[in-house]
Structure formats: structure tokens, C-alpha cells
XYZ file of C-alpha atoms in Angstrom:
652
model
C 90.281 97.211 135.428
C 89.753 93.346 136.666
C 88.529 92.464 133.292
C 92.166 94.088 131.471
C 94.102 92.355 134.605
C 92.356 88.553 133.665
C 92.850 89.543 130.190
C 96.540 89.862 130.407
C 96.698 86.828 132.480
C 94.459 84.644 130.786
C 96.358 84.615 127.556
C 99.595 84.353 129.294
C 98.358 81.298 130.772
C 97.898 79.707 127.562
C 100.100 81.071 125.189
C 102.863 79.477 127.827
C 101.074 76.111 127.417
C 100.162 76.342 123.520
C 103.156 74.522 122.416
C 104.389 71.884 124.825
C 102.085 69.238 126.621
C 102.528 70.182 130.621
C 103.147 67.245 133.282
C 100.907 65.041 134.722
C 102.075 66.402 138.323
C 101.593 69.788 136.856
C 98.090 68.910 135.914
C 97.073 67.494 139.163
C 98.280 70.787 141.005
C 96.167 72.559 138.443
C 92.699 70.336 139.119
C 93.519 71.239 142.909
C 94.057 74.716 142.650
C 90.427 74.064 140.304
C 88.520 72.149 143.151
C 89.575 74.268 146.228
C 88.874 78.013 144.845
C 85.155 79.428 144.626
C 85.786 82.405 142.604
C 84.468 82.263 138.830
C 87.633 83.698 137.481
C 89.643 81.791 139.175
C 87.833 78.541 137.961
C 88.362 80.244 134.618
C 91.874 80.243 134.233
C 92.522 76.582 135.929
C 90.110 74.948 133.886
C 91.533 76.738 130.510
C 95.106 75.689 131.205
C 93.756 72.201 132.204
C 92.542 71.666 129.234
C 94.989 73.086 127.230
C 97.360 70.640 129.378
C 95.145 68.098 128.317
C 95.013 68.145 124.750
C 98.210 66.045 123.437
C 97.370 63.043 125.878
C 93.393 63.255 127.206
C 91.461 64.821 124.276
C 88.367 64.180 126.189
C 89.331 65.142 129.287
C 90.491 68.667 127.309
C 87.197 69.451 126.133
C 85.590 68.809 129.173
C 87.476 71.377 130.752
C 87.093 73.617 127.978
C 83.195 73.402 127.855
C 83.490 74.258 131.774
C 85.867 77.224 131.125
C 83.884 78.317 128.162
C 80.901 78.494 130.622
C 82.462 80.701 133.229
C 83.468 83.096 130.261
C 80.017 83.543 128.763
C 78.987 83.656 132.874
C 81.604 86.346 133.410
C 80.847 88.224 129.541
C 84.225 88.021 128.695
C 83.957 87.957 125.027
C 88.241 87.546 124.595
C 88.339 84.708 127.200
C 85.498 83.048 124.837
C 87.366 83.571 121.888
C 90.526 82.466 122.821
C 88.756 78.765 124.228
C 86.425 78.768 120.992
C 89.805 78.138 118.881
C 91.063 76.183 121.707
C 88.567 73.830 121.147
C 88.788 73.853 117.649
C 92.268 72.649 117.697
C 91.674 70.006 120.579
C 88.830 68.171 118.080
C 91.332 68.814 115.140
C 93.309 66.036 117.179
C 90.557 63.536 116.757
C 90.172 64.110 112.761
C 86.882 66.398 113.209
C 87.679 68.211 110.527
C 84.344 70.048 110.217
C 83.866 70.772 113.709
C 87.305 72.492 113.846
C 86.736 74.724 110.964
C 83.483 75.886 112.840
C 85.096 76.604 116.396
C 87.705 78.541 114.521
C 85.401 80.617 112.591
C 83.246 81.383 115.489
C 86.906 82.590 117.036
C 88.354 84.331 114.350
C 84.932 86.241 113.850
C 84.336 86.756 117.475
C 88.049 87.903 117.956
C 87.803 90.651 114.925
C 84.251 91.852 116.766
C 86.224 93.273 119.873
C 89.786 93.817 118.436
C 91.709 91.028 119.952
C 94.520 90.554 118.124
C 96.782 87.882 120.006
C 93.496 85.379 119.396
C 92.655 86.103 116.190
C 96.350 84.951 115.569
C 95.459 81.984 117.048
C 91.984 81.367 115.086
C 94.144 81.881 112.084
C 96.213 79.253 113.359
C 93.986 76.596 113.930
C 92.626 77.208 110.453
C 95.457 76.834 108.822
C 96.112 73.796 110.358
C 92.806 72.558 109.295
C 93.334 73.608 105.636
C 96.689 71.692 105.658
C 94.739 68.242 107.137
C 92.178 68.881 104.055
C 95.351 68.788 101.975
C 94.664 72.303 100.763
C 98.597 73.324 100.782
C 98.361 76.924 99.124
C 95.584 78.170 101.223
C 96.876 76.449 104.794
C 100.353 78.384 103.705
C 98.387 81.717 103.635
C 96.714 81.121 106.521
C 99.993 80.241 108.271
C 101.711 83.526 107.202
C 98.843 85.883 108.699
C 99.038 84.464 111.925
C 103.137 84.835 111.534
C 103.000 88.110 110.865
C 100.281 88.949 113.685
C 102.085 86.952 116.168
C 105.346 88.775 115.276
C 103.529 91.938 116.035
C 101.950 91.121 119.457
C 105.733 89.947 120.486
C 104.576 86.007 121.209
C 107.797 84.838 120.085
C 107.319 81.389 120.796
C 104.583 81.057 118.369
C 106.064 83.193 115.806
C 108.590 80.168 115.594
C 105.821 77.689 115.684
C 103.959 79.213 112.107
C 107.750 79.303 110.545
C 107.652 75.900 111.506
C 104.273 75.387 110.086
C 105.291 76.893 106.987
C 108.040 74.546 106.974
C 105.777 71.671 107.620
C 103.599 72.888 104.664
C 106.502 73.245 101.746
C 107.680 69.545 102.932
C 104.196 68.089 101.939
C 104.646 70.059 98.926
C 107.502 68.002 98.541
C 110.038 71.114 98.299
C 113.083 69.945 100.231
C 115.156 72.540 100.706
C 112.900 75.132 101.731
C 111.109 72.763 104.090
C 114.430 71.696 105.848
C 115.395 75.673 105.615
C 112.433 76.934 107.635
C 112.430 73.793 110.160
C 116.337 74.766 110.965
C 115.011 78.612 111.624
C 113.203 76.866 114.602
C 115.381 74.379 115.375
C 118.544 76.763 115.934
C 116.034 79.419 117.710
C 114.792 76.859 120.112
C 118.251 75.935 121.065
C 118.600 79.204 122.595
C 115.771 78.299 124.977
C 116.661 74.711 125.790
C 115.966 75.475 129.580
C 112.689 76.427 128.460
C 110.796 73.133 127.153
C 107.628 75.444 126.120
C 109.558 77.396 123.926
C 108.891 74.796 121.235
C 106.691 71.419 120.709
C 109.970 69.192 120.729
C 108.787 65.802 119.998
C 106.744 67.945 116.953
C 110.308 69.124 115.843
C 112.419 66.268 115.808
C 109.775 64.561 113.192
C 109.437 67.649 110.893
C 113.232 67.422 111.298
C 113.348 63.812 110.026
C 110.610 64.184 107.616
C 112.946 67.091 105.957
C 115.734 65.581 105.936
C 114.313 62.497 104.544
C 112.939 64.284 101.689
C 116.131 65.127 100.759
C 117.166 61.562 100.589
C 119.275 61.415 103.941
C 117.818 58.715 105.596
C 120.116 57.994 108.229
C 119.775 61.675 109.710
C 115.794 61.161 109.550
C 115.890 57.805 112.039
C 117.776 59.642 114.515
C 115.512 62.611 114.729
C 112.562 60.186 114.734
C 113.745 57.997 117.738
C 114.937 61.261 119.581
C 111.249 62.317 118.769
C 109.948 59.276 120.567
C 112.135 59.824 123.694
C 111.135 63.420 123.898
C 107.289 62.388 123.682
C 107.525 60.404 126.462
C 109.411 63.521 128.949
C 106.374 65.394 127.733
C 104.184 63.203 128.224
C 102.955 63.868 124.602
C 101.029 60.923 122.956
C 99.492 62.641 120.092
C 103.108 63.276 118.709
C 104.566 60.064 120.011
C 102.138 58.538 117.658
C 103.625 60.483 114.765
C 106.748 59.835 115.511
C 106.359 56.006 115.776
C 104.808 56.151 112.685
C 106.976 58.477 110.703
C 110.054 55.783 111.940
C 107.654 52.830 110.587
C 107.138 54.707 107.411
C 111.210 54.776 107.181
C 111.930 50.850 107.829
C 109.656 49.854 105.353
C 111.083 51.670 102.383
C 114.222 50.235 103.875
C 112.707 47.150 103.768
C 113.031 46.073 107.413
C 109.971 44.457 108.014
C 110.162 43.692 111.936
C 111.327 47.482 112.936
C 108.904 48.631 110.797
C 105.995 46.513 111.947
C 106.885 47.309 115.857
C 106.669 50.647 115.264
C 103.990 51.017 113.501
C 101.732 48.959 116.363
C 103.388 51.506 118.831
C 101.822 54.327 116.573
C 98.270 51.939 116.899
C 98.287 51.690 120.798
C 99.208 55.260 121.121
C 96.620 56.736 118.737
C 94.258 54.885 120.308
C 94.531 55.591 123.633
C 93.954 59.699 122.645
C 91.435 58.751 119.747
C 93.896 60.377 117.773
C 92.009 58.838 114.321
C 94.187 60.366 111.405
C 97.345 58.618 113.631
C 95.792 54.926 113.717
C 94.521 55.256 109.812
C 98.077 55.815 108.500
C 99.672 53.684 110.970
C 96.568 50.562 110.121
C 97.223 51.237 105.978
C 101.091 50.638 106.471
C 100.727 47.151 108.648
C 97.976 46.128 106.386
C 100.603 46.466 102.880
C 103.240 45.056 105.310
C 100.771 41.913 105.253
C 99.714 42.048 101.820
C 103.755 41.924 100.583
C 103.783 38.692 103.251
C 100.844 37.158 101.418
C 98.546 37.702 105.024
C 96.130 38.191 103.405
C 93.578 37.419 106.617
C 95.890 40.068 108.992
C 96.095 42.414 106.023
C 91.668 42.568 105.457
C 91.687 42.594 109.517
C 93.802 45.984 109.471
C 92.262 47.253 106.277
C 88.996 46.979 108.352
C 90.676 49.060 110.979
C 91.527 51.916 108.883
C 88.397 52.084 106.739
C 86.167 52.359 109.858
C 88.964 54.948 111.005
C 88.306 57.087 107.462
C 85.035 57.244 107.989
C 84.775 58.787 110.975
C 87.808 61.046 109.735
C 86.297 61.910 106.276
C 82.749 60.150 105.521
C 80.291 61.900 103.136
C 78.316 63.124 106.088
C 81.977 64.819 107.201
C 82.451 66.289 103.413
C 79.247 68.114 103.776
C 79.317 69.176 106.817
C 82.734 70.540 106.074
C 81.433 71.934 103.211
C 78.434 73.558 104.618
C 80.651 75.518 107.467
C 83.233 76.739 104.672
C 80.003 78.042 102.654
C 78.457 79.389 105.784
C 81.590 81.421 106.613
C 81.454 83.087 103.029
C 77.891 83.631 103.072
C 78.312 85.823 105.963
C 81.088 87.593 104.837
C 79.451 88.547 101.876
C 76.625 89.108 103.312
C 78.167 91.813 105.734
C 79.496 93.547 102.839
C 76.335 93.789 101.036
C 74.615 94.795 103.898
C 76.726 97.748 104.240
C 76.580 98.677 100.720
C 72.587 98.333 100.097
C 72.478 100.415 103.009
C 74.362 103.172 101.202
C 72.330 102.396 98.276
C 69.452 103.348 99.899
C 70.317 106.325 101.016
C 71.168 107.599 97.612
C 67.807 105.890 96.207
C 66.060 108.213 98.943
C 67.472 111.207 98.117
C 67.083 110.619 94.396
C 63.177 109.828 94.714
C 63.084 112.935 97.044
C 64.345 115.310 94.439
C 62.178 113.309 91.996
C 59.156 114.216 93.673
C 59.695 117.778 94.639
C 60.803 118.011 90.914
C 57.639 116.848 90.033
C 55.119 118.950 91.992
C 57.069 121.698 90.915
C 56.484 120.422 86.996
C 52.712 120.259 87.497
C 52.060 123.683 88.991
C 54.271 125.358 86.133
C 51.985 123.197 83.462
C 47.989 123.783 84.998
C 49.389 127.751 85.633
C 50.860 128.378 82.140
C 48.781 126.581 79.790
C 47.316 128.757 77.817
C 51.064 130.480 77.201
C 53.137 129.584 74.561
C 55.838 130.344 76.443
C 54.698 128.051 79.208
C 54.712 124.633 76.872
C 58.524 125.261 76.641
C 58.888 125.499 79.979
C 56.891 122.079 79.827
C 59.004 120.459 76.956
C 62.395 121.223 78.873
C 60.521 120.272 82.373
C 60.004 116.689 80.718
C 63.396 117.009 79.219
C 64.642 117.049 82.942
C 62.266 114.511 84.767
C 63.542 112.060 81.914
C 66.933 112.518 83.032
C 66.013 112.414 86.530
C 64.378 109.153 86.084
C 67.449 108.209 84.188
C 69.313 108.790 87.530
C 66.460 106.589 89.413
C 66.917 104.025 87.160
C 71.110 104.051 87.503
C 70.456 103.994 91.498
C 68.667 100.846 90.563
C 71.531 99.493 89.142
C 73.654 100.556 91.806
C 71.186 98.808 94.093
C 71.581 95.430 92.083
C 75.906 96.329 92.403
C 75.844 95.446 96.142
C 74.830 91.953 95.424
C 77.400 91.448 92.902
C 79.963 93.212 95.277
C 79.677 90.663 98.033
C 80.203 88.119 95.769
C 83.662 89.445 95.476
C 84.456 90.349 98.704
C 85.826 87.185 99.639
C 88.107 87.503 96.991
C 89.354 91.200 98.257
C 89.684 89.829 102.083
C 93.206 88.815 101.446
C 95.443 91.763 100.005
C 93.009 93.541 102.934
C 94.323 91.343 105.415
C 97.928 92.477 104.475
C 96.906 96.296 104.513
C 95.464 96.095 108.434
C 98.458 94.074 109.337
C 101.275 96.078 107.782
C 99.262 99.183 108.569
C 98.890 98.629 112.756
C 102.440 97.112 112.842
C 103.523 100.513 111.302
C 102.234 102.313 114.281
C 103.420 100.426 116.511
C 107.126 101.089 114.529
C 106.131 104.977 114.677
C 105.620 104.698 118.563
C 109.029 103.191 118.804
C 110.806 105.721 116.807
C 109.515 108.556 118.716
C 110.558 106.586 122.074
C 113.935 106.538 120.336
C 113.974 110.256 119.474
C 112.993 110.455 122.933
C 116.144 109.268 123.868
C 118.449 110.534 121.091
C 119.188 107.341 119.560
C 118.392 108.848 115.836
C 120.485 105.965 114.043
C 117.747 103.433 115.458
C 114.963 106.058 114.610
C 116.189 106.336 110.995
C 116.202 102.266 110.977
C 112.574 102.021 112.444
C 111.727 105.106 109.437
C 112.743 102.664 107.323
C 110.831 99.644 108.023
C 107.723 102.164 108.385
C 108.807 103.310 104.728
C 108.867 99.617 103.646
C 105.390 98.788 105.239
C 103.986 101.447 103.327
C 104.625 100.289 100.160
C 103.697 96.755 100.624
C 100.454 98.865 102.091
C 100.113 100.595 98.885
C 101.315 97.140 96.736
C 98.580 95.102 98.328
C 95.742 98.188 97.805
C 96.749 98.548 94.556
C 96.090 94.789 94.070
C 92.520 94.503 96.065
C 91.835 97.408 93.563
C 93.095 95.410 90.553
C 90.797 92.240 92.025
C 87.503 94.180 91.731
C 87.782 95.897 88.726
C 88.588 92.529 86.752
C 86.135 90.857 88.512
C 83.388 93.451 87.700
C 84.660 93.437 84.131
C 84.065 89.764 84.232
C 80.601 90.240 85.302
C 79.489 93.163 82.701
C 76.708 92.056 80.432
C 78.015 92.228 76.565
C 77.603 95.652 74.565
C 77.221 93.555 71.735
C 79.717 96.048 70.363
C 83.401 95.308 69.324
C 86.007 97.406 71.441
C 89.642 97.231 71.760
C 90.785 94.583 74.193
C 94.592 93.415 74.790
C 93.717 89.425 74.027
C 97.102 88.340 76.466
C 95.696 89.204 79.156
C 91.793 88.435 78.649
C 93.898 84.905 78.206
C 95.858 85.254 80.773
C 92.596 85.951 83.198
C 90.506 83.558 82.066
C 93.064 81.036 81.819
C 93.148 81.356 85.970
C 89.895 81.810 86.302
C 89.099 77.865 85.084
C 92.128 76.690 86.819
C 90.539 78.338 90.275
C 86.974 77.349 89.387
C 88.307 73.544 88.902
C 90.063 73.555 92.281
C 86.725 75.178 94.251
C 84.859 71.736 92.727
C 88.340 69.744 93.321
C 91.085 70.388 95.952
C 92.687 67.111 94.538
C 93.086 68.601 90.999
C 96.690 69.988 89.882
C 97.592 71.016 86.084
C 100.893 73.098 85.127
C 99.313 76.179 83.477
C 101.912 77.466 80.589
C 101.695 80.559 78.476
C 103.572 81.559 75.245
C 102.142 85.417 74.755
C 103.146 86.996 71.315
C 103.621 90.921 73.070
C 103.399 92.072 69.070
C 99.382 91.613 68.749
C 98.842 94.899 70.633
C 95.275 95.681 70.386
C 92.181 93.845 69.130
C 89.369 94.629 67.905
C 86.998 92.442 69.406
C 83.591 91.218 71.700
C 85.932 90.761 74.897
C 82.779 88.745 76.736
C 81.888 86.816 73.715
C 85.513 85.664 73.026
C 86.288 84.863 76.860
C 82.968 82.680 76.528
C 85.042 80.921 74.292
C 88.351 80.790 75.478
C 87.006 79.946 79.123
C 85.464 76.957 77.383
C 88.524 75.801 75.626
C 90.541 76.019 78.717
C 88.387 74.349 80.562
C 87.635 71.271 78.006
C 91.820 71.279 78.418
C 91.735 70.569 82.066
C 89.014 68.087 81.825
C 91.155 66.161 79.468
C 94.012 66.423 81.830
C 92.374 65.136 84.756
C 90.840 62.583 83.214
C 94.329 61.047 82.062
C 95.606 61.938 85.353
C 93.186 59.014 86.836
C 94.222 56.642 84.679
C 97.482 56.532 86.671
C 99.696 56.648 83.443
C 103.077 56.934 84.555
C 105.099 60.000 85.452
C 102.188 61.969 83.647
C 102.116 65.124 84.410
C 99.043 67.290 83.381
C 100.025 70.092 81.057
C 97.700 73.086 79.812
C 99.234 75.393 77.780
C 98.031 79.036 76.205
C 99.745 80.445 73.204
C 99.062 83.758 71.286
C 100.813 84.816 68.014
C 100.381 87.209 65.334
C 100.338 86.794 61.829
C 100.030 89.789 59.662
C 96.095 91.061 59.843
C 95.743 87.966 61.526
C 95.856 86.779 65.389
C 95.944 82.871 66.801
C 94.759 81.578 70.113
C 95.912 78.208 71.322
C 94.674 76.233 74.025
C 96.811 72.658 73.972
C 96.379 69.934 76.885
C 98.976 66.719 76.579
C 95.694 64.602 77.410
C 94.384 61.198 75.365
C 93.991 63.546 72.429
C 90.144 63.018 70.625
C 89.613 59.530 68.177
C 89.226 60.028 64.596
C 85.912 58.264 64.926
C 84.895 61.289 66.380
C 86.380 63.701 65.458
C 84.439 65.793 62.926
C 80.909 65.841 65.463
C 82.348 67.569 68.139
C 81.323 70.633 66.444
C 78.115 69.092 66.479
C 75.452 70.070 68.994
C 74.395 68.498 72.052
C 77.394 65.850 71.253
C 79.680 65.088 74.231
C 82.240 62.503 75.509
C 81.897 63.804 79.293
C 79.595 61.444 81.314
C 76.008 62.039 81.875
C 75.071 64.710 83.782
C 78.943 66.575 83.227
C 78.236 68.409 79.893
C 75.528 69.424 77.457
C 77.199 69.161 74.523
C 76.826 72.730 73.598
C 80.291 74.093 74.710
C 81.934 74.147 71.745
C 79.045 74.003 69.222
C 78.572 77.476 70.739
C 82.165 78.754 70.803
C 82.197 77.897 67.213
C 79.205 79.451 66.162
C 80.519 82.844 68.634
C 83.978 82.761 66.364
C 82.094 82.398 62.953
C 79.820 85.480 64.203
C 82.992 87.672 64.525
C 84.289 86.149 60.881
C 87.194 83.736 62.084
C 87.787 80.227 62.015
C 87.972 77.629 65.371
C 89.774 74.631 64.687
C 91.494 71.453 65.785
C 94.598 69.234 65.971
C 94.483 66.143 67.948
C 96.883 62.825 68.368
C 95.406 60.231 70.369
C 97.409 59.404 73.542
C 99.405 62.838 73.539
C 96.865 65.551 73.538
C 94.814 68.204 71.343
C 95.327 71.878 70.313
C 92.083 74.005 69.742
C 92.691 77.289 67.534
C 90.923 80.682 67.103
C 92.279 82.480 64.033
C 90.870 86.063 64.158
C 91.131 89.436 62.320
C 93.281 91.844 64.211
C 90.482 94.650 63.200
């Protein structure tokens, strides 16, 4: 009973303080209350909300109260109390551009949170990962990240944070450079938080008035941006808020210099310099040090514009060094090896079992064969008793063999169970937020109120099928993904060629991205519906498309570097019929292939790529794979506006 009682009052405690930065009076009474109790718990729940007090304008002093808080949890073994500081902690370094050491605390959170059911911190760890994956610059998947924690911090009723994720999400489409829904989701906040102006936690204000004024300045209206910036700055200081007066000093900078105001925007961005630095907020004093040095530069300073170039180079490197990539890297790899290791786990267990029983039956089966063959003999009658006893242990050994297979399927199943994790995530939410709909409608019948029961049947009835929507699609995920990983018959079958396009087309896109979060392409597809059916090798003939596509991307990206201007990288895959007859296209609007070189790239072991990047044997192989099934692979090119690969086929 004390443990549920500290529960509900430790994450009260924060989830008041998660938004807005608390006073400096407020702290002091706090580090009081701290020094003059001698009960654990109590030293638990100061030293959390001192360092969650902390963390906008003493990062260091914040994680020194959350190591000491983190310690009296593990003391106390109260696993939710750990969790809920483990993401705390990740989001505190996330301040100072540790990137990789953010990720990890919010793993260890999310993981630890799932372990004993807590929901309200697992919306949290969610959080804190999301806002990592939008620092990485990883839009798409910070977005996803972003709506989880929405929807599970709509369902535990923490309505200030709900607001915070739609102003996330917000956040997110404006550095996607969508406008309108950026300024739409902001205003959602915005107009909610206007409701609670006595309460100055309901929302991070000086963190609203610069999403505000980024918005609106993305949709060219300037003049509204600079007076949400400088009301940014004022409400910074009444929070006492340095991390975000730093943004908003620098988001104002940003503004006077494409207005070309040199002075405002060279004040401001120092005052973004001197408050960064005093919180070691890096990311802050790196954008803030690249804008003054330009500034310079356009001056022809070129001594002041090295000296701040200096600054923000030794700022990037502690942000995002090569020994930062990998450890990044490492953390993000660790977290998928043991999810897929879980999974297999639980599968090779059932494997086992099976395997057991099988060998079991085996062995019984064969006792029982041998005493039948040394007792009958002599007996005609006996040998076909023998014949159809070997008949059976063949099949049964059949069966062993299979169970092997099945064995070897776990492996390959936690490979994709990653991939599964997020239509699953939608299932759990949509399926406990249900039940909590179903307890209300029965409170409701309770009462007689069956016009708000039939509205809470319907939202249950609408949960439900996104339930069965987002099954249906985990189920769609593995059985493409196993189809992908089938060994070839060898044998032609009937395959619809769209979508073995259409799937392998995102499959190099996604592939790309995993080695490249920087790479973008617009995919485009032109499917003739009339093909129908073909009858083809649906491995061999992905080997080849896959190959194409991804030859199309390289070429994209490569022109993308050259920083031609307004490219935009274009892939695009076309089918269409003709007669007996069926095309593929791949086309890419890249530097197109030189005549010089054109008829050896057929050729094996001959490549353009650098060394180390390609073999050479790509497409000597996908041509050799199209003669095999008796069609043709061939190629249009203009150099400086693209190529155009095509497999002509027979339909059967």
C-alpha cells in the first residue's frame, strides 16, 4: 500500500514539473525540504523534482540530483520510480547534445517500464525518444514515436502532455517544411493552453512562442514570427528557462539576418552564445556560432569569422564526432538485438518442444519397428509389415527434418520482429484504451445515461477496427517478409509483377535510408493493372529489379551532392503490357551513363561506383538472370538527365 501511495505521488510530482522550468525560490524550498527530512522516500521525491526543476537552467546540477534520486529508488526497489528518472535523465543529457547517451537512458526506460506495466512512463520513454530521433534529423520515425506517446498519454488522462506531443508533432511537420499543418497543430496547443493561463505548467511557454514564430515564418509572415520570438524571450526569463531563451534568441537572430539587419541580428545571436553556454546547452551555441561566423564572412572578417568557426566545430564534435556516431549506432543496434532476440527466444523454445515430442515418437516408433522385424522374419507376411514400417519412419524423419526447419524459422522470425513492433504497438494501445471505454459505458448504463453509452459503443466499435486494420497489417508484414526470404524453387509460378515492384521498390528505398538518414528520393510508379499474371522466377526477377532500383538511387544521390540546383532526385517504376509481352522500367533523372561507356556495363566486374562500393557484377548478373528466362534487359541513357533500364519479358 506505501509503494501504490509513492507511486501515485511520485509521478504527480513530475508530470506537474515536465513542462515548465519551476522558480529558483521554488527550488531552494525544495533542497530544504531535501536536507532536513531523513526518510528515503521522502529524499526520493525532493531530489526527483529538483532535478527535474533543474534541467532548463542547471543541467548539471539536474543530473546530480537525478543520480541521487535514482539511488534511493534502486535502495527502495521501486522499479516505476527508476523508470520514470531513467528517461528523466535521458532527456536532461539530450539538453547537452548527448545524443547517444539519451537514446540509452530511454531504452533502459521504455524497456524497464513495459517489464512492470507502467504505462504513464513508458509514455514518457517514448517521448524522450522521439525527441532524440527528431535531433538525429530522422523526421518520419521521431513523428511515430511522437504519436504513441500521444495516444498513451491521452489514455492515462495527462492532459498537459497530451498537448505537449501535438505540439511535438507540430514541431516535427515544420522541419519538414509543411506550413500549414505545422502552424495547425501548434494553434491546437496554443488555443488549449489559453484556457489554463493561470496555470504556467500547463504548457512550456517560452517553447511555444518560438514554434509559434518558426510556423508562422514558414509561411512567409515574418512580422508575426518576431513578435512571438521576443515574447518568447520575455517569457524565458519569468521561467527562468535558459535552455529555451537560447532558442529563442537565436530563432530572432536567424530572422534579422534574412532581413538583412546585421546589428539585431548579431546581438541576438551572442545572447543565444552566453545563454547556451552557461547550461552547456551545445546544439544552442553551434547554430548560434555558424550564424555570427557567415555574419563575418559577408563583412569580409575573415579573422572573427575562423575565431567563431572554431567555436562551433569544437561544439560539433562533442555534439556529433565519429566516436558519438558509433556509439549512437551501437545503442540503436543493441536495442534491436534484444528485441529480436526475445522473440527468438520464445519461439526456439516452442521449437523445442515440438522437436522433443517428434524425436520421442521417433524413437518409440522405432523400437516398435525392430521387434516386429527380428520376430517376423522368417514370414512373408512380416517383410510387408517391414516395407510399410520403413515407409512410415521415412515420413517420420521427414517430420524431424521439417522441425529442423522450423528450428532455423525462429532465427529468421526475429529478424522481423522489429519490423512487426509497430502495427503491434497500435493493437495494445487501441486495445487497453477500449477497456477502459467499456468500463465507462457500463458506469453510464449504471446511471441510465444510454445516449453517452451508445457514443462510448461507438468509439469501442471504431477501436476495433483500427485493432483489426493494424493486425491485418503486422500479418501482411510477415508474410512478405518471409516470402522475401524463401530460397528459389527454381521453378516458374504465377506472380502479380506490380506488386513484386511495388515491394521491392520500398524495400531499396528503406535499405538506403538504414545506411543513410540524410538520403531522400521521390519514389513514382506508373503500374499497367492489364498484365494480370506472370509466369515467372519471382526471386530471380526481384534479384533483378532490386538491383535496378537500387543502381537508380545511387545515381540520384550522387547528383544530389553535386548541389545542382533545385534538383530533385526522382526514381520512377513503370510496368506495361504489350501483347504476349510485359516491360519493366526503372528510370532515375540522374547524370545519365557516357557513351564511352556505355556498351561495358554489361560487362563483368566493370563499375563506376568507387572502390570498395560495388563489384561490378550487379547487372552483369541481372542480365544473364533475364536471358535465362528468354527476355531482353536493356538501356536508354542521356547524359545530364538520367537513364531508363528495361526488362522485356514473356507474359507465359
Amino acid at each position: 500500500m506505501h509503494k501504490i501511495l509513492l507511486a501515485i505521488i511520485f509521478h504527480g510530482c513530475l508530470s506537474v514539473s515536465a513542462l515548465a522550468q519551476i522558480s529558483n525560490e521554488e527550488i531552494a524550498r525544495l533542497r530544504k525540504q531535501y536536507f532536513s527530512t531523513a526518510n528515503d522516500s521522502a529524499k526520493l521525491l525532493f531530489s526527483a523534482q529538483i532535478a527535474n526543476g533543474y534541467r532548463f537552467s542547471n543541467i548539471d546540477s539536474s543530473l546530480f540530483y537525478t543520480n541521487i534520486a535514482l539511488g534511493f529508488a534502486k535502495k527502495l526497489a521501486i522499479p516505476f520510480a527508476e523508470a520514470s528518472l531513467l528517461s528523466l535523465k535521458g532527456a536532461t543529457v539530450l539538453e547537452s547534445g548527448k545524443l547517444p547517451e539519451s537514446l540509452q537512458f530511454q531504452f533502459e526506460a521504455l524497456n524497464l517500464s513495459k517489464k512492470i506495466k507502467d504505462t504513464n512512463t513508458l509514455a514518457y520513454a517514448l517521448n524522450g525518444i522521439g525527441n532524440t530521433y527528431m535531433e538525429l534529423a530522422d523526421y518520419k520515425k521521431a513523428k511515430d514515436y511522437y504519436f504513441q506517446s500521444k495516444n498513451l498519454f491521452e489514455a492515462v488522462k495527462d492532459t498537459a502532455m497530451f498537448y505537449n506531443e501535438i505540439s511535438n508533432i507540430g514541431n516535427i511537420y515544420e522541419l519538414m517544411k509543411m506550413p500549414d499543418s505545422a502552424l495547425y497543430y501548434q494553434l491546437v496547443t496554443f488555443r488549449a493552453s489559453k484556457l489554463r493561463l493561470p496555470d504556467r505548467r500547463f504548457v512550456t511557454w517560452p517553447e511555444m512562442m518560438f514554434r509559434l514564430g518558426n510556423a508562422y515564418k514558414l509561411k512567409g509572415e515574418k512580422h508575426i514570427a518576431m513578435q512571438y520570438y521576443k515574447r518568447g524571450i520575455e517569457e524565458a526569463k519569468i521561467d527562468n528557462d535558459t535552455r529555451n531563451l537560447t532558442m529563442n534568441n537565436l530563432f530572432l537572430a536567424k530572422l534579422y539576418d534574412e532581413l538583412n539587419m546585421f546589428d539585431s541580428c548579431m546581438k541576438y545571436a551572442n545572447d543565444a552564445i552566453n545563454a547556451g553556454k552557461a547550461i552547456s546547452f551545445r546544439k544552442g551555441v553551434y547554430d548560434a556560432s555558424i550564424l555570427i561566423s557567415k555574419l563575418f564572412k559577408e563583412k569580409s572578417k575573415y579573422d572573427s569569422a575562423y575565431k567563431y568557426l572554431l567555436i562551433a566545430n569544437a561544439e560539433k564534435d562533442s555534439l556529433m564526432g565519429s566516436k558519438r556516431l558509433q556509439e549512437l549506432q551501437r545503442i540503436i543496434l543493441d536495442e534491436q538485438e534484444f528485441q529480436r532476440e526475445t522473440e527468438a527466444k520464445s519461439i526456439a523454445d516452442r521449437n523445442k518442444q515440438k522437436q522433443l515430442v517428434l524425436i520421442v515418437g521417433l524413437l518409440i516408433f522405432l523400437v516398435s519397428a525392430s521387434i516386429l522385424y527380428y520376430n517376423n522374419k522368417q514370414k512373408q507376411k512380416a517383410n510387408k509389415n517391414l516395407e510399410s514400417a520403413l515407409v512410415d519412419l521415412k515420413s517420420t524423419q521427414s517430420q524431424l527434418i521439417q522441425s529442423e526447419k522450423m528450428a532455423s524459422l525462429g532465427e529468421l522470425t526475429a529478424g522481423i520482429a522489429h519490423e512487426i513492433q509497430n502495427p503491434l504497438n497500435f493493437v495494445n494501445n487501441f486495445s487497453e484504451v477500449s477497456n477502459e471505454l467499456i468500463d465507462e459505458m457500463n458506469q453510464e448504463l449504471v446511471k441510465g445515461d444510454i445516449e453517452e453509452a451508445k457514443l462510448i459503443a461507438n468509439d469501442v466499435k471504431q477501436n476495433l477496427e483500427k485493432i483489426t486494420h493494424h493486425g491485418k497489417r503486422a500479418d501482411a508484414i510477415v508474410k512478405g517478409m518471409l516470402q522475401h526470404s524463401r530460397s528459389g524453387s527454381g521453378q516458374k509460378e504465377p506472380t502479380d509483377i506490380n506488386k513484386l515492384c511495388d515491394e521491392y521498390f520500398r524495400l531499396a528505398y528503406h535499405g538506403l535510408r538504414a545506411k543513410d538518414k540524410s538520403f531522400n528520393a521521390t519514389m513514382e510508379t506508373e503500374f499497367d493493372e492489364t498484365i494480370g499474371m506472370v509466369n515467372i522466377m519471382p526471386q530471380d526477377i526481384g534479384r533483378v529489379v532490386l538491383n535496378l532500383i537500387t543502381n537508380a538511387f545511387y545515381a540520384v544521390a550522387d547528383k544530389a551532392e553535386q548541389g545542382v540546383e533545385r534538383y530533385a532526385p526522382t526514381v520512377t517504376v513503370r510496368t506495361k503490357k504489350l501483347n504476349d509481352q510485359f516491360e519493366i522500367q526503372v528510370s532515375d533523372n540522374g547524370n545519365g551513363i557516357p557513351q564511352q561507356i556505355l556498351d561495358k556495363i554489361f560487362q563483368p566486374f566493370f563499375t563506376t561506383k568507387p572502390t570498395g562500393e560495388g563489384t561490378g557484377l550487379g547487372l552483369s548478373l541481372s542480365y544473364d538472370i533475364v536471358k535465362a528466362h528468354g527476355g531482353e534487359l536493356r538501356v536508354g541513357t542521356k547524359e545530364n538527365e538520367g537513364s531508363t533500364f528495361i526488362i522485356r519479358l514473356f507474359i507465359n
